[in-house]
Coordinates of N, CA, C and O in Angstrom, one line a residue:
M1 N -1.0 -5.8 10.9 CA -0.2 -5.7 9.6 C 1.0 -6.7 9.8 O 1.5 -7.2 8.8
L2 N 1.5 -6.8 11.1 CA 2.7 -7.5 11.2 C 2.4 -9.1 11.1 O 3.3 -9.8 10.4
I3 N 1.3 -9.5 11.4 CA 0.9 -10.8 11.1 C 0.8 -11.2 9.6 O 1.3 -12.0 9.1
F4 N 0.2 -10.2 8.8 CA 0.1 -10.4 7.4 C 1.6 -10.4 6.8 O 1.9 -11.1 5.7
I5 N 2.5 -9.6 7.2 CA 3.8 -9.5 6.8 C 4.5 -10.9 7.1 O 5.3 -11.5 6.2
L6 N 4.4 -11.5 8.3 CA 5.0 -12.6 8.7 C 4.5 -13.8 7.8 O 5.2 -14.8 7.4
I7 N 3.2 -13.8 7.6 CA 2.5 -14.8 6.8 C 3.0 -14.7 5.4 O 3.5 -15.9 4.7
N8 N 3.3 -13.6 4.7 CA 3.8 -13.5 3.3 C 5.2 -14.0 3.4 O 5.7 -14.7 2.4
G9 N 6.0 -13.6 4.4 CA 7.4 -14.0 4.4 C 7.5 -15.6 4.6 O 8.3 -16.0 3.8
G10 N 6.6 -16.2 5.3 CA 6.7 -17.5 5.4 C 6.2 -18.2 4.2 O 7.0 -19.3 3.9
I11 N 5.4 -17.9 3.5 CA 4.9 -18.4 2.3 C 6.0 -18.3 1.2 O 6.3 -19.3 0.6
V12 N 6.7 -17.1 1.0 CA 7.9 -17.0 0.2 C 8.9 -17.9 0.4 O 9.5 -18.7 -0.4
M13 N 9.3 -17.9 1.7 CA 10.4 -18.7 2.1 C 10.2 -20.2 2.1 O 11.1 -20.9 1.8
F14 N 9.1 -20.7 2.6 CA 8.8 -22.2 2.6 C 8.2 -22.9 1.5 O 8.5 -24.0 1.2
I15 N 7.4 -22.1 0.7 CA 6.7 -22.7 -0.4 C 7.5 -22.6 -1.7 O 7.5 -23.5 -2.6
G16 N 8.1 -21.6 -1.9 CA 8.9 -21.3 -3.0 C 8.3 -20.3 -4.0 O 7.5 -19.5 -3.6
N17 N 8.9 -20.2 -5.2 CA 8.3 -19.2 -6.1 C 7.7 -19.7 -7.2 O 8.3 -20.1 -8.2
N18 N 6.3 -19.8 -7.3 CA 5.6 -20.2 -8.5 C 4.5 -19.2 -8.6 O 4.2 -18.3 -7.7
K19 N 3.6 -19.4 -9.6 CA 2.4 -18.6 -9.8 C 1.3 -18.7 -8.7 O 0.8 -17.6 -8.4
S20 N 1.1 -19.8 -8.1 CA 0.1 -19.8 -7.0 C 0.6 -19.1 -5.8 O -0.1 -18.4 -5.1
T21 N 1.9 -19.1 -5.6 CA 2.4 -18.3 -4.4 C 2.4 -16.9 -4.6 O 2.0 -16.1 -3.8
E22 N 2.8 -16.4 -5.9 CA 2.5 -14.9 -6.2 C 1.1 -14.5 -6.2 O 0.9 -13.5 -5.4
L23 N 0.2 -15.3 -6.4 CA -1.2 -14.9 -6.3 C -1.6 -14.9 -4.8 O -2.3 -13.9 -4.4
L24 N -1.1 -15.8 -4.1 CA -1.5 -15.9 -2.7 C -0.9 -14.9 -1.9 O -1.6 -14.0 -1.1
T25 N 0.4 -14.4 -2.1 CA 1.1 -13.4 -1.5 C 0.4 -12.0 -1.8 O 0.3 -11.0 -1.1
A26 N 0.0 -11.9 -3.2 CA -0.7 -10.6 -3.7 C -2.0 -10.3 -3.0 O -2.2 -9.3 -2.5
L27 N -2.7 -11.5 -2.7 CA -4.1 -11.3 -2.0 C -3.9 -11.0 -0.6 O -4.5 -10.1 0.0
I28 N -2.9 -11.8 0.1 CA -2.6 -11.5 1.5 C -2.1 -10.2 1.8 O -2.3 -9.5 2.8
G29 N -1.3 -9.5 0.8 CA -0.8 -8.2 1.0 C -1.9 -7.1 0.6 O -1.9 -6.0 1.1
S30 N -2.6 -7.3 -0.4 CA -3.6 -6.3 -0.8 C -4.9 -6.2 0.0 O -5.2 -4.9 0.3
I31 N -5.2 -7.1 0.7 CA -6.4 -7.1 1.6 C -6.2 -6.2 2.7 O -6.9 -5.2 3.0
P32 N -5.1 -6.3 3.5 CA -4.8 -5.4 4.7 C -4.6 -3.9 4.2 O -5.0 -2.9 4.9
V33 N -3.9 -3.7 3.0 CA -3.7 -2.4 2.6 C -4.9 -1.7 2.3 O -5.2 -0.6 2.5
L34 N -6.0 -2.4 1.5 CA -7.3 -1.9 1.3 C -8.1 -1.6 2.5 O -8.7 -0.6 2.6
Y35 N -8.0 -2.6 3.5 CA -8.7 -2.2 4.8 C -8.0 -1.0 5.5 O -8.8 -0.1 5.9
L36 N -6.7 -0.8 5.5 CA -6.1 0.4 6.0 C -6.5 1.7 5.4 O -6.9 2.6 6.0
A37 N -6.6 1.6 3.9 CA -7.1 2.9 3.2 C -8.6 3.1 3.5 O -8.8 4.3 3.6
I38 N -9.3 2.1 3.6 CA -10.8 2.4 3.9 C -11.0 3.0 5.4 O -11.6 4.0 5.6
H39 N -10.1 2.5 6.2 CA -10.1 2.9 7.6 C -9.7 4.4 7.8 O -10.4 5.2 8.4
I40 N -8.6 4.7 7.1 CA -8.1 6.1 7.1 C -9.0 7.0 6.5 O -9.4 8.1 6.9
Q41 N -9.8 6.6 5.3 CA -10.7 7.4 4.6 C -12.0 7.7 5.5 O -12.4 8.8 5.6
A42 N -12.4 6.6 6.3 CA -13.6 6.8 7.0 C -13.2 7.6 8.3 O -14.1 8.5 8.7
Q43 N -12.1 7.4 8.9 CA -11.8 8.2 10.2 C -11.5 9.6 9.9 O -11.8 10.4 10.8
G44 N -10.7 9.9 8.9 CA -10.4 11.3 8.7 C -9.3 11.6 9.5 O -8.4 10.9 10.0
G45 N -9.2 12.9 9.9 CA -8.3 13.5 10.9 C -6.9 13.7 10.3 O -6.8 14.0 9.1
Y46 N -5.9 13.6 11.2 CA -4.6 13.9 10.9 C -4.0 13.0 9.7 O -3.3 13.5 8.9
P47 N -4.1 11.7 9.9 CA -3.4 10.8 8.6 C -4.1 11.1 7.3 O -3.4 11.3 6.4
K48 N -5.3 11.5 7.3 CA -5.9 11.8 6.0 C -5.4 13.2 5.4 O -5.2 13.2 4.3
K49 N -5.3 14.1 6.3 CA -4.6 15.4 5.8 C -3.3 15.3 5.3 O -3.0 15.9 4.2
I50 N -2.4 14.4 6.0 CA -1.1 14.3 5.6 C -1.0 13.6 4.2 O -0.4 14.0 3.3
L51 N -1.9 12.6 4.1 CA -2.0 11.8 2.7 C -2.4 12.7 1.5 O -2.1 12.7 0.5
E52 N -3.5 13.6 1.9 CA -3.9 14.6 0.9 C -2.9 15.6 0.5 O -2.7 15.8 -0.7
L53 N -2.1 15.9 1.5 CA -1.1 16.8 1.2 C 0.1 16.2 0.4 O 0.5 16.8 -0.7
A54 N 0.4 15.1 0.7 CA 1.4 14.3 -0.1 C 0.9 14.0 -1.6 O 1.7 14.2 -2.5
S55 N -0.4 13.8 -1.7 CA -1.0 13.7 -3.0 C -0.8 14.9 -3.8 O -0.4 14.8 -5.1
N56 N -1.2 15.9 -3.3 CA -1.0 17.2 -4.0 C 0.4 17.6 -4.4 O 0.7 17.8 -5.7
Y57 N 1.4 17.3 -3.6 CA 2.8 17.6 -4.0 C 3.3 16.5 -5.0 O 4.0 16.8 -5.9
S58 N 2.9 15.4 -4.8 CA 3.5 14.3 -5.8 C 3.0 14.6 -7.1 O 3.7 14.2 -8.1
Y59 N 1.7 15.0 -7.3 CA 1.2 15.3 -8.6 C 1.9 16.4 -9.2 O 2.3 16.5 -10.3
G60 N 2.3 17.5 -8.4 CA 3.0 18.6 -8.9 C 4.3 18.1 -9.3 O 5.0 18.7 -10.4
I61 N 5.0 17.3 -8.6 CA 6.4 16.9 -8.9 C 6.3 16.0 -10.4 O 7.2 16.2 -11.1
Y62 N 5.3 15.1 -10.4 CA 5.0 14.3 -11.6 C 4.9 15.3 -12.9 O 5.5 15.1 -13.9
L63 N 4.1 16.3 -12.7 CA 4.0 17.3 -13.8 C 5.2 18.1 -14.2 O 5.5 18.3 -15.4
M64 N 6.0 18.3 -13.2 CA 7.3 19.1 -13.5 C 8.6 18.2 -13.8 O 9.6 18.6 -14.3
S65 N 8.3 16.8 -13.6 CA 9.5 16.0 -13.9 C 10.1 15.9 -15.4 O 11.2 15.9 -15.4
P66 N 9.3 16.1 -16.4 CA 9.9 16.1 -17.7 C 10.8 17.4 -17.8 O 11.9 17.2 -18.6
Y67 N 10.6 18.5 -17.2 CA 11.4 19.7 -17.5 C 12.7 19.6 -16.6 O 13.6 20.4 -16.9
V68 N 12.6 18.9 -15.6 CA 13.9 18.9 -14.7 C 14.7 17.9 -15.4 O 15.9 18.1 -15.5

């Protein structure tokens, strides 16, 4: 993950800000996150339980937010 962060930072700092840079950084950032999600889903265990618990609470907070 650190390698992908450094690559994205280097692209933004040295190439500049244009449409091709935005697409490139989006792809370089999305692919590792997708890999991490698939890895956590397949492995299960403690990280998956924490994310499922956070998912349940965040949906409850979303439903109650208009009333607060």
